[in-house]
XYZ file of C-alpha atoms in Angstrom:
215
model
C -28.826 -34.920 -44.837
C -30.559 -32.906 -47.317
C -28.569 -30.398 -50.313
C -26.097 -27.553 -49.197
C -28.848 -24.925 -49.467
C -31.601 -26.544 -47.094
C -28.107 -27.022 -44.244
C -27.682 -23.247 -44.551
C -31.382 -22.694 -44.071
C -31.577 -24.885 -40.775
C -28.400 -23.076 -39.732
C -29.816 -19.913 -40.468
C -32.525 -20.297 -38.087
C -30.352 -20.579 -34.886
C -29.855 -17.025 -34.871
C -26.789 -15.227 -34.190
C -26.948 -15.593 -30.539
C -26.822 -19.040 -31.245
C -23.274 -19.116 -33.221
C -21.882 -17.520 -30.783
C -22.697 -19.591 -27.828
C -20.503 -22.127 -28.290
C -17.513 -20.012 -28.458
C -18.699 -18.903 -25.346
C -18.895 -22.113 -23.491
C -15.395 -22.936 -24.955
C -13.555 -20.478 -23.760
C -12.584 -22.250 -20.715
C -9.921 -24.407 -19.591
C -10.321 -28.162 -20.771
C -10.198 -29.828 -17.098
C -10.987 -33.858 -17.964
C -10.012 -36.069 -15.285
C -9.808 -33.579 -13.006
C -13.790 -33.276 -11.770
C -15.164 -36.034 -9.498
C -18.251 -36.338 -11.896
C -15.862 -37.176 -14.851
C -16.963 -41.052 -14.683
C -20.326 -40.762 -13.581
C -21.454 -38.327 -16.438
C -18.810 -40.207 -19.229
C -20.482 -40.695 -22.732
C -20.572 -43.552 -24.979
C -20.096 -41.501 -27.788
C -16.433 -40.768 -28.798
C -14.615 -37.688 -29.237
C -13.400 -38.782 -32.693
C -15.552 -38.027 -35.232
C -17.051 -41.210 -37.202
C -18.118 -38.928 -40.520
C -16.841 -35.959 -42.113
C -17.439 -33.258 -39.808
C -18.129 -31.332 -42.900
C -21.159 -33.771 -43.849
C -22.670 -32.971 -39.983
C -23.688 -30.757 -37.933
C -22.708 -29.314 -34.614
C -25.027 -29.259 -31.686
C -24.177 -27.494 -28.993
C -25.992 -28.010 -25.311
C -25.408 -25.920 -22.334
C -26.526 -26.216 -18.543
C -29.273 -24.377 -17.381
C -28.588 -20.332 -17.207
C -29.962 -20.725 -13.671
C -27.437 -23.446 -12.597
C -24.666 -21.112 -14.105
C -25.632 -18.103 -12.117
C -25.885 -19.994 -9.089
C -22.724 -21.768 -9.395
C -20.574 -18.542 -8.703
C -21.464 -18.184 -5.308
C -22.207 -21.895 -4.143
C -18.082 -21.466 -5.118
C -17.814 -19.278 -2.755
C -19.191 -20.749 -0.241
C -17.803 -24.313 -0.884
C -13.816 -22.294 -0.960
C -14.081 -20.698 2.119
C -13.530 -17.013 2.658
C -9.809 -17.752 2.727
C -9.751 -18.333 -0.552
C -6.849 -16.963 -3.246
C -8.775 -15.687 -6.732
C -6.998 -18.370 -8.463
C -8.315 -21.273 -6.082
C -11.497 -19.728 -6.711
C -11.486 -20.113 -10.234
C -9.816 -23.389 -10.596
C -12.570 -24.746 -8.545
C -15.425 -22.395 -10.480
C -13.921 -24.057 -13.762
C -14.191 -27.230 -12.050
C -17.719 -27.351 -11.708
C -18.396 -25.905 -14.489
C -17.014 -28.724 -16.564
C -19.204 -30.822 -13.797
C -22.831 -29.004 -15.384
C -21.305 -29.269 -19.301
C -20.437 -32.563 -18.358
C -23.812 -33.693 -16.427
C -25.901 -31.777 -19.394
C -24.041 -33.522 -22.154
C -24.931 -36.594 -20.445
C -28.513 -36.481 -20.712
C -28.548 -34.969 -24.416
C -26.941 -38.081 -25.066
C -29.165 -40.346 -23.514
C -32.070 -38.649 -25.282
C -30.450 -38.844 -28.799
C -29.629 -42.774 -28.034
C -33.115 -43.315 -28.034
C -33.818 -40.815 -31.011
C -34.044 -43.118 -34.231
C -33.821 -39.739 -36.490
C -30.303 -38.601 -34.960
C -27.018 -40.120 -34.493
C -24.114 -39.008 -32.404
C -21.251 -39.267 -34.640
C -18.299 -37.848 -32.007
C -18.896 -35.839 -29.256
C -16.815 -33.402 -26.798
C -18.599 -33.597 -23.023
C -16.719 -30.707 -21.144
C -17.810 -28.197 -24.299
C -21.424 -29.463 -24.252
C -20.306 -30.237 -28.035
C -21.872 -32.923 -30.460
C -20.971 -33.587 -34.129
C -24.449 -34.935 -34.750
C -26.217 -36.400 -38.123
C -29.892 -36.736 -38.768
C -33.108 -35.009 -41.266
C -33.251 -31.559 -41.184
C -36.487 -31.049 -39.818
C -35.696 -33.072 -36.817
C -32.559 -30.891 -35.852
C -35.019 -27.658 -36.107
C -37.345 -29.412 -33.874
C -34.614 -30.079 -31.219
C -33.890 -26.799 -31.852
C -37.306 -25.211 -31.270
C -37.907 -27.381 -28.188
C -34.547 -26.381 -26.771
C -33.251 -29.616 -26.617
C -30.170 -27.805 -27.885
C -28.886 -24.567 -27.368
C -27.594 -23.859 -31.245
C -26.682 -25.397 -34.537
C -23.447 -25.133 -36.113
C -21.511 -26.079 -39.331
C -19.800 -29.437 -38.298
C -16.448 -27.772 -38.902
C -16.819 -25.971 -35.187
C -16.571 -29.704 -34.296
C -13.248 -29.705 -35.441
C -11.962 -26.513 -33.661
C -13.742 -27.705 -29.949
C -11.674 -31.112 -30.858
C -8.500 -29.205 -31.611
C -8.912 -27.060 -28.205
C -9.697 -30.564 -26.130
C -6.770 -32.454 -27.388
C -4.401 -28.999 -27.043
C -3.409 -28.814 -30.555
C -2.247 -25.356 -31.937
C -4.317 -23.820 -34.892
C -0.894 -22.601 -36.357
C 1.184 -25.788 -36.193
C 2.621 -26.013 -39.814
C 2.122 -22.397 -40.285
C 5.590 -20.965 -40.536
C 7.300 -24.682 -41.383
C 7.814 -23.433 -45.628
C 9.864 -20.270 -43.960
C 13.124 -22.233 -44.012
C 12.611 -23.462 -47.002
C 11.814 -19.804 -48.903
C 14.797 -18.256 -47.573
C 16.977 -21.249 -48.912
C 15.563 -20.410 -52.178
C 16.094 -16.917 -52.069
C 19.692 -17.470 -50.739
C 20.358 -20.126 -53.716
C 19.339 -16.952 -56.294
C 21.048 -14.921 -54.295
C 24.273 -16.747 -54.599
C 23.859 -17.218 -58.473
C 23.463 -13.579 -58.617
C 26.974 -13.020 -56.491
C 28.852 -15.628 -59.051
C 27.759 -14.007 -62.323
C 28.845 -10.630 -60.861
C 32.007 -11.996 -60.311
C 31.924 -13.796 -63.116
C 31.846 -10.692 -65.009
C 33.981 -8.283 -62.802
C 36.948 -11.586 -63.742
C 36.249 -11.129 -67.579
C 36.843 -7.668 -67.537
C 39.750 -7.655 -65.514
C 41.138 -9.783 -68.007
C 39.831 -8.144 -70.869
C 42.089 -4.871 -68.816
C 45.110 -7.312 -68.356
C 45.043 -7.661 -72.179
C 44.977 -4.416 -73.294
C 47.305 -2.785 -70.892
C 49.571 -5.959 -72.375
C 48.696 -4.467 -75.994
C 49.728 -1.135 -75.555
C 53.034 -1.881 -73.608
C 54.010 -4.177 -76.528
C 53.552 -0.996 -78.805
């Protein structure tokens, strides 16, 4: 990839509709294993990534609006009117994962052939791809809507956190213990010298009421 400055421009041109469709299509449950298209549609490319997400970018690919629209009530239809809401949904998010899955699929195929891109990691139920290539050739997928938006490679990271369930605030409140040990410790120093001091002038009282008694 080219300097910092031409990254931002190619990032630039996704539009703000684009950032935020893939926190949109990420927003759902992580459901792997539990589709039956989960083998057929399974990538090549890992979920690791093989670069510095930082040094990449992140493609994101989404079914068809149409197949999203329609998917609600062929739902409906497949649950039954017995249905609960939750069974509903389960099974919606289901085949959802199904189209993100199935349309991740062929991106990947296409890139495989592309001699300009490589795949460095890649997350199939978010429609994700931590991608590497010139950036002219990521604007063109772009323009031909070969992808739905172009992202910093550091969204990578946050799709792989969600898919392998790992909380953003992990280590965030580990130092507490620590700080209040240290403000116990000065605490305590505090509480000595104090009585410290109190037990000199005690003394200092003991010797002068000794003094005066003498006289």
């Amino acid at each position: 990839m080219t300097d910092f400055t031409t990254r931002r421009r190619v990032l630039q041109l996704t539009g703000v509709g684009a950032t935020t469709s893939l926190a949109g299509c990420s927003q759902f449950d992580m459901l792997q294993n539990e589709s039956d298209g989960g083998d057929e549609f399974e990538l090549e490319t890992g979920v690791e990534p093989g670069i510095d997400p930082a040094e990449g970018i992140t493609a994101s690919v989404q079914p068809a609006r149409e197949d999203l629209v329609a998917l609600e009530q062929e739902v409906r239809e497949e649950a039954g009117e017995d249905a609960t809401r939750q069974e509903l949904e389960t099974l919606y998010q289901q085949r959802q994962t199904e189209l993100f899955q199935e349309r991740s699929a062929e991106f990947e195929s296409a890139m495989l052939e592309d001699d300009d891109v490589s795949l460095e990691a890649a997350v199939a139920e978010q429609g994700a791809f931590l991608v590497d290539g010139p950036d002219d050739r990521l604007v063109e997928l772009l323009r031909a809507e070969e992808v739905d938006a172009l992202l910093p490679g550091s969204e990578y990271e946050l799709v792989l956190q969600q898919a392998q369930g790992q909380g953003a605030n992990g280590t965030g409140n580990e130092s507490a213990p620590d700080g209040e040990g240290g403000n116990d410790g000065e605490s305590g120093g505090e509480n000595e010298s104090t009585t410290d001091a109190k037990s000199e002038t005690d003394e200092e009282s003991d010797s002068d009421g000794e003094t005066n008694s003498s006289e």
